[in-house]
PDB file of C-alpha atoms and ligand atoms in Angstrom:
ATOM      1  CA  MET A   1      -5.119  14.652 -12.064  1.00  0.00           C
ATOM      2  CA  ASN A   2      -3.733  11.634 -14.049  1.00  0.00           C
ATOM      3  CA  ILE A   3      -3.600   9.118 -12.381  1.00  0.00           C
ATOM      4  CA  ILE A   4      -2.280   5.847 -14.247  1.00  0.00           C
ATOM      5  CA  GLY A   5      -2.893   2.353 -13.366  1.00  0.00           C
ATOM      6  CA  ILE A   6       0.021  -0.200 -14.008  1.00  0.00           C
ATOM      7  CA  ASN A   7      -0.480  -4.787 -14.145  1.00  0.00           C
ATOM      8  CA  GLY A   8       1.966  -6.721 -13.732  1.00  0.00           C
ATOM      9  CA  SER A   9      -0.191  -9.555 -14.076  1.00  0.00           C
ATOM     10  CA  HIS A  10       0.121 -11.869 -17.451  1.00  0.00           C
ATOM     11  CA  ARG A  11      -2.986 -12.370 -17.236  1.00  0.00           C
ATOM     12  CA  LYS A  12      -5.351  -9.138 -19.314  1.00  0.00           C
ATOM     13  CA  GLY A  13      -8.418  -8.436 -16.713  1.00  0.00           C
ATOM     14  CA  LYS A  14      -8.230 -10.737 -13.716  1.00  0.00           C
ATOM     15  CA  ASN A  15      -8.662 -10.316 -10.121  1.00  0.00           C
ATOM     16  CA  THR A  16      -4.903  -7.625 -10.022  1.00  0.00           C
ATOM     17  CA  ALA A  17      -7.196  -5.673 -12.989  1.00  0.00           C
ATOM     18  CA  ALA A  18      -9.755  -5.427 -11.316  1.00  0.00           C
ATOM     19  CA  LEU A  19      -7.992  -4.038  -7.675  1.00  0.00           C
ATOM     20  CA  LEU A  20      -6.734  -1.807 -10.181  1.00  0.00           C
ATOM     21  CA  ASN A  21      -9.877  -0.965 -11.947  1.00  0.00           C
ATOM     22  CA  ALA A  22     -11.748  -0.914  -8.094  1.00  0.00           C
ATOM     23  CA  VAL A  23      -8.952   2.784  -6.857  1.00  0.00           C
ATOM     24  CA  LEU A  24      -8.616   3.997 -10.530  1.00  0.00           C
ATOM     25  CA  GLY A  25     -13.167   4.131 -10.332  1.00  0.00           C
ATOM     26  CA  GLU A  26     -12.694   5.626  -7.042  1.00  0.00           C
ATOM     27  CA  ALA A  27     -10.059   7.878  -8.395  1.00  0.00           C
ATOM     28  CA  ALA A  28     -12.060   9.269 -11.300  1.00  0.00           C
ATOM     29  CA  ALA A  29     -15.263   9.692  -9.111  1.00  0.00           C
ATOM     30  CA  LEU A  30     -13.442  12.165  -7.557  1.00  0.00           C
ATOM     31  CA  GLY A  31     -12.537  14.188 -10.772  1.00  0.00           C
ATOM     32  CA  ALA A  32      -9.204  12.333 -11.904  1.00  0.00           C
ATOM     33  CA  THR A  33      -8.405  11.200 -15.405  1.00  0.00           C
ATOM     34  CA  THR A  34      -7.221   7.258 -15.588  1.00  0.00           C
ATOM     35  CA  GLU A  35      -5.701   4.550 -17.305  1.00  0.00           C
ATOM     36  CA  LEU A  36      -5.097   1.283 -16.956  1.00  0.00           C
ATOM     37  CA  LEU A  37      -2.086  -0.248 -18.182  1.00  0.00           C
ATOM     38  CA  GLU A  38      -1.752  -3.991 -18.614  1.00  0.00           C
ATOM     39  CA  LEU A  39       1.416  -4.700 -18.953  1.00  0.00           C
ATOM     40  CA  SER A  40       0.644  -8.032 -20.945  1.00  0.00           C
ATOM     41  CA  ASP A  41      -0.421  -5.761 -23.821  1.00  0.00           C
ATOM     42  CA  TYR A  42       2.867  -4.553 -24.393  1.00  0.00           C
ATOM     43  CA  ASN A  43       6.197  -6.166 -25.795  1.00  0.00           C
ATOM     44  CA  ILE A  44       9.131  -4.989 -22.718  1.00  0.00           C
ATOM     45  CA  LYS A  45      12.675  -6.512 -24.163  1.00  0.00           C
ATOM     46  CA  LEU A  46      14.865  -7.654 -20.733  1.00  0.00           C
ATOM     47  CA  CYS A  47      17.040  -5.814 -18.577  1.00  0.00           C
ATOM     48  CA  LEU A  48      20.371  -5.761 -21.261  1.00  0.00           C
ATOM     49  CA  SER A  49      22.451  -4.178 -17.706  1.00  0.00           C
ATOM     50  CA  CYS A  50      24.885  -1.999 -20.289  1.00  0.00           C
ATOM     51  CA  ASN A  51      24.657   0.805 -18.344  1.00  0.00           C
ATOM     52  CA  LYS A  52      24.337   3.319 -19.773  1.00  0.00           C
ATOM     53  CA  CYS A  53      21.959   4.701 -18.092  1.00  0.00           C
ATOM     54  CA  LEU A  54      24.038   5.790 -15.440  1.00  0.00           C
ATOM     55  CA  GLY A  55      24.692   8.007 -17.758  1.00  0.00           C
ATOM     56  CA  ARG A  56      21.882   9.663 -19.562  1.00  0.00           C
ATOM     57  CA  ALA A  57      18.248   9.022 -18.202  1.00  0.00           C
ATOM     58  CA  GLN A  58      17.545   6.825 -21.925  1.00  0.00           C
ATOM     59  CA  CYS A  59      17.377   3.007 -21.698  1.00  0.00           C
ATOM     60  CA  SER A  60      19.486   1.831 -24.950  1.00  0.00           C
ATOM     61  CA  ILE A  61      16.538  -0.567 -26.112  1.00  0.00           C
ATOM     62  CA  THR A  62      14.324   1.721 -27.929  1.00  0.00           C
ATOM     63  CA  ASP A  63      12.817  -1.459 -30.328  1.00  0.00           C
ATOM     64  CA  ASP A  64       9.829  -2.368 -28.032  1.00  0.00           C
ATOM     65  CA  ASP A  65       7.604  -0.514 -26.084  1.00  0.00           C
ATOM     66  CA  MET A  66       9.146   0.623 -22.820  1.00  0.00           C
ATOM     67  CA  ALA A  67       9.138   4.009 -24.299  1.00  0.00           C
ATOM     68  CA  ILE A  68       4.582   4.659 -24.054  1.00  0.00           C
ATOM     69  CA  ILE A  69       5.383   3.680 -20.843  1.00  0.00           C
ATOM     70  CA  GLY A  70       7.600   5.476 -19.697  1.00  0.00           C
ATOM     71  CA  GLU A  71       5.684   8.193 -21.357  1.00  0.00           C
ATOM     72  CA  LYS A  72       2.099   7.967 -19.251  1.00  0.00           C
ATOM     73  CA  MET A  73       4.576   7.660 -16.035  1.00  0.00           C
ATOM     74  CA  LEU A  74       6.839  10.199 -16.214  1.00  0.00           C
ATOM     75  CA  ALA A  75       2.836  12.426 -17.591  1.00  0.00           C
ATOM     76  CA  ALA A  76       0.921  11.198 -14.812  1.00  0.00           C
ATOM     77  CA  ASP A  77       0.888  12.845 -11.271  1.00  0.00           C
ATOM     78  CA  GLY A  78      -0.206   9.293  -9.160  1.00  0.00           C
ATOM     79  CA  ILE A  79       1.002   5.808 -10.569  1.00  0.00           C
ATOM     80  CA  VAL A  80      -1.084   2.587  -8.466  1.00  0.00           C
ATOM     81  CA  LEU A  81       0.869  -0.358  -9.463  1.00  0.00           C
ATOM     82  CA  GLY A  82      -0.769  -4.171  -9.456  1.00  0.00           C
ATOM     83  CA  SER A  83       0.654  -6.936  -9.544  1.00  0.00           C
ATOM     84  CA  PRO A  84       0.178 -11.000  -8.361  1.00  0.00           C
ATOM     85  CA  VAL A  85       1.765 -12.617  -5.876  1.00  0.00           C
ATOM     86  CA  TYR A  86       4.284 -15.177  -8.293  1.00  0.00           C
ATOM     87  CA  TRP A  87       6.390 -17.703  -5.898  1.00  0.00           C
ATOM     88  CA  SER A  88       5.649 -14.452  -2.973  1.00  0.00           C
ATOM     89  CA  ASN A  89       7.229 -11.451  -5.349  1.00  0.00           C
ATOM     90  CA  VAL A  90       5.597  -9.320  -8.401  1.00  0.00           C
ATOM     91  CA  THR A  91       5.121 -11.822 -11.624  1.00  0.00           C
ATOM     92  CA  THR A  92       7.994 -11.067 -14.376  1.00  0.00           C
ATOM     93  CA  LEU A  93       6.399  -8.715 -16.309  1.00  0.00           C
ATOM     94  CA  MET A  94       6.451  -6.245 -13.659  1.00  0.00           C
ATOM     95  CA  LYS A  95       9.563  -6.885 -11.954  1.00  0.00           C
ATOM     96  CA  ASN A  96      10.911  -6.171 -15.752  1.00  0.00           C
ATOM     97  CA  LEU A  97       9.049  -3.145 -15.785  1.00  0.00           C
ATOM     98  CA  MET A  98      11.056  -2.341 -12.675  1.00  0.00           C
ATOM     99  CA  ASP A  99      14.186  -2.528 -14.447  1.00  0.00           C
ATOM    100  CA  ARG A 100      13.503  -0.963 -17.245  1.00  0.00           C
ATOM    101  CA  SER A 101      12.410   1.334 -15.308  1.00  0.00           C
ATOM    102  CA  ARG A 102      16.445   1.890 -14.331  1.00  0.00           C
ATOM    103  CA  TYR A 103      16.948   5.480 -17.320  1.00  0.00           C
ATOM    104  CA  MET A 104      14.305   7.384 -14.686  1.00  0.00           C
ATOM    105  CA  HIS A 105      15.951   6.795 -11.273  1.00  0.00           C
ATOM    106  CA  MET A 106      20.184   6.772 -12.137  1.00  0.00           C
ATOM    107  CA  THR A 107      21.141  10.298 -12.758  1.00  0.00           C
ATOM    108  CA  GLN A 108      17.979  11.537 -11.259  1.00  0.00           C
ATOM    109  CA  ASN A 109      14.682  10.593  -9.796  1.00  0.00           C
ATOM    110  CA  MET A 110      12.454  11.490 -13.127  1.00  0.00           C
ATOM    111  CA  LEU A 111       9.714  10.471 -11.313  1.00  0.00           C
ATOM    112  CA  ALA A 112       9.985  12.346  -7.620  1.00  0.00           C
ATOM    113  CA  GLY A 113       6.874  13.616  -5.894  1.00  0.00           C
ATOM    114  CA  LYS A 114       4.548  12.290  -7.639  1.00  0.00           C
ATOM    115  CA  VAL A 115       2.054   9.817  -5.486  1.00  0.00           C
ATOM    116  CA  GLY A 116       2.425   6.126  -5.619  1.00  0.00           C
ATOM    117  CA  ALA A 117       0.583   3.204  -4.803  1.00  0.00           C
ATOM    118  CA  ALA A 118       0.334  -1.059  -4.605  1.00  0.00           C
ATOM    119  CA  VAL A 119      -1.953  -2.807  -5.395  1.00  0.00           C
ATOM    120  CA  THR A 120      -1.875  -7.128  -4.768  1.00  0.00           C
ATOM    121  CA  ASN A 121      -3.768 -10.501  -4.647  1.00  0.00           C
ATOM    122  CA  ALA A 122      -2.997 -14.251  -4.587  1.00  0.00           C
ATOM    123  CA  GLY A 123      -4.528 -17.747  -4.557  1.00  0.00           C
ATOM    124  CA  LEU A 124      -3.692 -18.091  -0.941  1.00  0.00           C
ATOM    125  CA  ARG A 125      -4.169 -16.218   2.933  1.00  0.00           C
ATOM    126  CA  ASN A 126      -0.666 -15.860   3.186  1.00  0.00           C
ATOM    127  CA  GLY A 127       0.417 -16.441   0.232  1.00  0.00           C
ATOM    128  CA  GLY A 128       3.072 -13.730  -0.109  1.00  0.00           C
ATOM    129  CA  GLN A 129       1.108 -10.746  -0.421  1.00  0.00           C
ATOM    130  CA  GLU A 130       3.129  -8.094   1.615  1.00  0.00           C
ATOM    131  CA  ALA A 131       5.574  -9.157   0.186  1.00  0.00           C
ATOM    132  CA  ALA A 132       4.302  -8.035  -3.245  1.00  0.00           C
ATOM    133  CA  LEU A 133       3.040  -5.005  -1.713  1.00  0.00           C
ATOM    134  CA  ARG A 134       6.828  -4.493  -0.430  1.00  0.00           C
ATOM    135  CA  ILE A 135       8.612  -4.850  -2.956  1.00  0.00           C
ATOM    136  CA  MET A 136       6.707  -3.243  -4.965  1.00  0.00           C
ATOM    137  CA  GLU A 137       6.357   0.049  -2.995  1.00  0.00           C
ATOM    138  CA  TYR A 138      10.321  -0.191  -1.989  1.00  0.00           C
ATOM    139  CA  PHE A 139      10.700   0.951  -6.128  1.00  0.00           C
ATOM    140  CA  LEU A 140       8.157   3.607  -5.839  1.00  0.00           C
ATOM    141  CA  THR A 141       9.944   4.696  -3.046  1.00  0.00           C
ATOM    142  CA  ALA A 142      13.302   4.446  -4.372  1.00  0.00           C
ATOM    143  CA  GLN A 143      11.780   6.537  -7.334  1.00  0.00           C
ATOM    144  CA  GLY A 144      11.877   9.269  -5.105  1.00  0.00           C
ATOM    145  CA  LEU A 145       7.647   8.139  -5.327  1.00  0.00           C
ATOM    146  CA  LEU A 146       5.331   9.122  -1.934  1.00  0.00           C
ATOM    147  CA  VAL A 147       3.406   6.536  -1.324  1.00  0.00           C
ATOM    148  CA  VAL A 148       0.017   5.965   0.438  1.00  0.00           C
ATOM    149  CA  ASP A 149      -1.257   2.729   1.834  1.00  0.00           C
ATOM    150  CA  ALA A 150      -5.141   2.507   1.972  1.00  0.00           C
ATOM    151  CA  ARG A 151      -5.339   3.343   5.607  1.00  0.00           C
ATOM    152  CA  ALA A 152      -8.915   5.499   6.300  1.00  0.00           C
ATOM    153  CA  GLN A 153      -8.776   8.418   8.472  1.00  0.00           C
ATOM    154  CA  ASN A 154     -13.054   8.677   8.504  1.00  0.00           C
ATOM    155  CA  ALA A 155     -14.634   4.705   7.645  1.00  0.00           C
ATOM    156  CA  PRO A 156     -14.112   1.211   8.678  1.00  0.00           C
ATOM    157  CA  ILE A 157      -9.762   0.571   8.990  1.00  0.00           C
ATOM    158  CA  VAL A 158      -9.560  -3.117   7.270  1.00  0.00           C
ATOM    159  CA  SER A 159      -6.325  -2.876   6.185  1.00  0.00           C
ATOM    160  CA  ALA A 160      -2.845  -1.562   5.303  1.00  0.00           C
ATOM    161  CA  GLY A 161      -1.899  -2.658   1.997  1.00  0.00           C
ATOM    162  CA  VAL A 162      -4.377  -3.890  -0.224  1.00  0.00           C
ATOM    163  CA  ALA A 163      -3.790  -7.508  -0.908  1.00  0.00           C
ATOM    164  CA  GLY A 164      -6.408 -10.433  -1.610  1.00  0.00           C
ATOM    165  CA  SER A 165      -6.585 -13.706  -1.420  1.00  0.00           C
ATOM    166  CA  LEU A 166      -8.815 -16.066  -3.583  1.00  0.00           C
ATOM    167  CA  LEU A 167      -8.814 -18.576  -0.648  1.00  0.00           C
ATOM    168  CA  ALA A 168     -11.994 -17.298   1.257  1.00  0.00           C
ATOM    169  CA  ASP A 169     -12.978 -19.815   4.061  1.00  0.00           C
ATOM    170  CA  PHE A 170     -11.968 -23.364   5.302  1.00  0.00           C
ATOM    171  CA  LYS A 171     -15.266 -24.809   6.577  1.00  0.00           C
ATOM    172  CA  ASP A 172     -16.376 -28.649   6.409  1.00  0.00           C
ATOM    173  CA  GLY A 173     -12.472 -29.191   6.107  1.00  0.00           C
ATOM    174  CA  LYS A 174     -13.140 -28.385   2.372  1.00  0.00           C
ATOM    175  CA  VAL A 175     -11.243 -25.492   1.401  1.00  0.00           C
ATOM    176  CA  VAL A 176     -13.641 -22.190  -0.122  1.00  0.00           C
ATOM    177  CA  TRP A 177     -12.242 -20.090  -2.955  1.00  0.00           C
ATOM    178  CA  ARG A 178     -13.361 -16.797  -3.958  1.00  0.00           C
ATOM    179  CA  LYS A 179     -14.908 -16.603  -8.015  1.00  0.00           C
ATOM    180  CA  SER A 180     -12.637 -13.853  -8.380  1.00  0.00           C
ATOM    181  CA  VAL A 181     -11.240 -11.142  -5.409  1.00  0.00           C
ATOM    182  CA  GLU A 182     -14.023  -8.833  -6.112  1.00  0.00           C
ATOM    183  CA  GLU A 183     -15.979 -11.260  -3.762  1.00  0.00           C
ATOM    184  CA  ASP A 184     -13.222 -10.115  -1.232  1.00  0.00           C
ATOM    185  CA  GLU A 185     -14.553  -7.408   0.000  1.00  0.00           C
ATOM    186  CA  ALA A 186     -12.384  -6.108   2.798  1.00  0.00           C
ATOM    187  CA  THR A 187      -9.875  -5.978   0.193  1.00  0.00           C
ATOM    188  CA  MET A 188     -12.246  -4.161  -2.471  1.00  0.00           C
ATOM    189  CA  LEU A 189     -13.730  -2.022   0.469  1.00  0.00           C
ATOM    190  CA  ALA A 190      -9.629  -1.038   1.031  1.00  0.00           C
ATOM    191  CA  ALA A 191      -8.931  -0.107  -2.890  1.00  0.00           C
ATOM    192  CA  ARG A 192     -11.640   1.993  -3.252  1.00  0.00           C
ATOM    193  CA  GLN A 193      -9.911   4.121   0.186  1.00  0.00           C
ATOM    194  CA  LEU A 194      -6.541   3.968  -1.823  1.00  0.00           C
ATOM    195  CA  GLY A 195      -8.466   5.956  -4.910  1.00  0.00           C
ATOM    196  CA  ARG A 196      -9.374   7.509  -2.345  1.00  0.00           C
ATOM    197  CA  ASN A 197      -6.322   8.765  -0.540  1.00  0.00           C
ATOM    198  CA  MET A 198      -4.188   9.123  -3.509  1.00  0.00           C
ATOM    199  CA  VAL A 199      -6.747  11.880  -5.418  1.00  0.00           C
ATOM    200  CA  GLU A 200      -5.940  13.674  -1.578  1.00  0.00           C
ATOM    201  CA  LEU A 201      -2.708  13.858  -1.486  1.00  0.00           C
ATOM    202  CA  ILE A 202      -2.264  14.982  -5.165  1.00  0.00           C
ATOM    203  CA  LYS A 203      -4.352  17.328  -4.669  1.00  0.00           C
ATOM    204  CA  SER A 204      -3.305  17.951  -1.420  1.00  0.00           C
ATOM    205  CA  LEU A 205       0.474  18.774  -2.995  1.00  0.00           C
ATOM    206  CA  SER A 206      -0.715  20.476  -5.596  1.00  0.00           C
ATOM    207  CA  SER A 207      -2.067  22.964  -3.019  1.00  0.00           C
ATOM    208  CA  LYS A 208       1.781  23.713  -1.769  1.00  0.00           C
TER     209      LYS A 208
HETATM  210  C1  LIG B 301       3.835 -19.376 -11.561  1.00  0.00           C
HETATM  211  C2  LIG B 301       2.693 -18.127 -10.054  1.00  0.00           C
HETATM  212  C3  LIG B 301       3.132 -17.874  -8.943  1.00  0.00           C
HETATM  213  C4  LIG B 301       2.120 -17.596  -7.475  1.00  0.00           C
HETATM  214  N1  LIG B 301       2.423 -18.360  -6.507  1.00  0.00           N
HETATM  215  C5  LIG B 301       1.684 -17.388  -5.917  1.00  0.00           C
HETATM  216  C6  LIG B 301       2.306 -17.423  -4.473  1.00  0.00           C
HETATM  217  O1  LIG B 301       3.798 -17.240  -4.048  1.00  0.00           O
HETATM  218  N2  LIG B 301       1.592 -17.964  -3.802  1.00  0.00           N
HETATM  219  C7  LIG B 301      -0.208 -17.875  -3.236  1.00  0.00           C
HETATM  220  O2  LIG B 301      -0.974 -17.557  -2.623  1.00  0.00           O
HETATM  221  N3  LIG B 301      -0.504 -17.691  -5.119  1.00  0.00           N
HETATM  222  C8  LIG B 301       0.864 -18.020  -5.853  1.00  0.00           C
HETATM  223  N4  LIG B 301      -0.269 -17.035  -7.479  1.00  0.00           N
HETATM  224  C9  LIG B 301      -1.302 -17.185  -7.494  1.00  0.00           C
HETATM  225  C10 LIG B 301      -1.376 -15.634  -8.278  1.00  0.00           C
HETATM  226  O3  LIG B 301      -1.328 -14.862  -7.762  1.00  0.00           O
HETATM  227  C11 LIG B 301      -3.607 -15.962  -7.995  1.00  0.00           C
HETATM  228  O4  LIG B 301      -3.987 -16.976  -8.846  1.00  0.00           O
HETATM  229  C12 LIG B 301      -3.882 -14.706  -8.567  1.00  0.00           C
HETATM  230  O5  LIG B 301      -4.706 -14.413  -8.094  1.00  0.00           O
HETATM  231  C13 LIG B 301      -3.760 -14.088  -9.806  1.00  0.00           C
HETATM  232  O6  LIG B 301      -3.919 -12.501 -10.323  1.00  0.00           O
HETATM  233  P1  LIG B 301      -4.572 -12.110 -12.121  1.00  0.00           P
HETATM  234  O7  LIG B 301      -6.066 -13.382 -11.581  1.00  0.00           O
HETATM  235  O8  LIG B 301      -4.163 -11.531 -11.449  1.00  0.00           O
HETATM  236  O9  LIG B 301      -3.585 -13.082 -12.215  1.00  0.00           O
HETATM  237  C14 LIG B 301       0.662 -18.116  -8.106  1.00  0.00           C
HETATM  238  C15 LIG B 301       0.420 -17.654  -9.794  1.00  0.00           C
HETATM  239  C16 LIG B 301       1.112 -18.335 -10.885  1.00  0.00           C
HETATM  240  C17 LIG B 301       0.749 -18.697 -11.859  1.00  0.00           C
END
């Protein structure tokens, strides 16, 4: 079982990476092979809107790294997308990945039947996390993936989605910031649960 995480943060190895690593770490503990891809490590050009992918399952841009990411997506049993919130939305890197993935969708849904999930975090509470999650989940669903959330069956339910914040509280007239989303314990719990849920669904699909 192969599960990849794709980080759309423009900052490698920070909060969104921590959430993705929590999902992937739990999946790895249950036997999955995992890999974290940092989009900021790759050169992925903007979609040209040439519409060639309407007629063939291939992107017309070939002199960049999209094929590397695309092959890893096609080889995976599970894909977890991660993006911090930028203006109540996903980042430019994540949106660009979505646009450039259009060739996997227009002639046939090449990712159909895989398991998908999404994680996010933002500076503020209610800073646009749900919007960013829904945007990634919509993309995954449109691509034909089966989207799982972070709900637990036999453990405390803390959140339906992995949606962290750096703002922890407001005390004595001051905002209390977390140093990292890793201090947002409920979100980290949900991220680990998401990893378990992904493995469970992939296993149950492969046994059918
Ligand atoms: C361009 C930009 C836009 C942002 N927009 C929002 C926002 O709409 N709401 C919010 O709460 N935080 C916003 N943030 C804060 C980030 O979501 C936050 O710092 C997040 O933890 C970054 O994740 P990372 O550490 O993985 O890069 C924004 C940050 C940047 C750079």
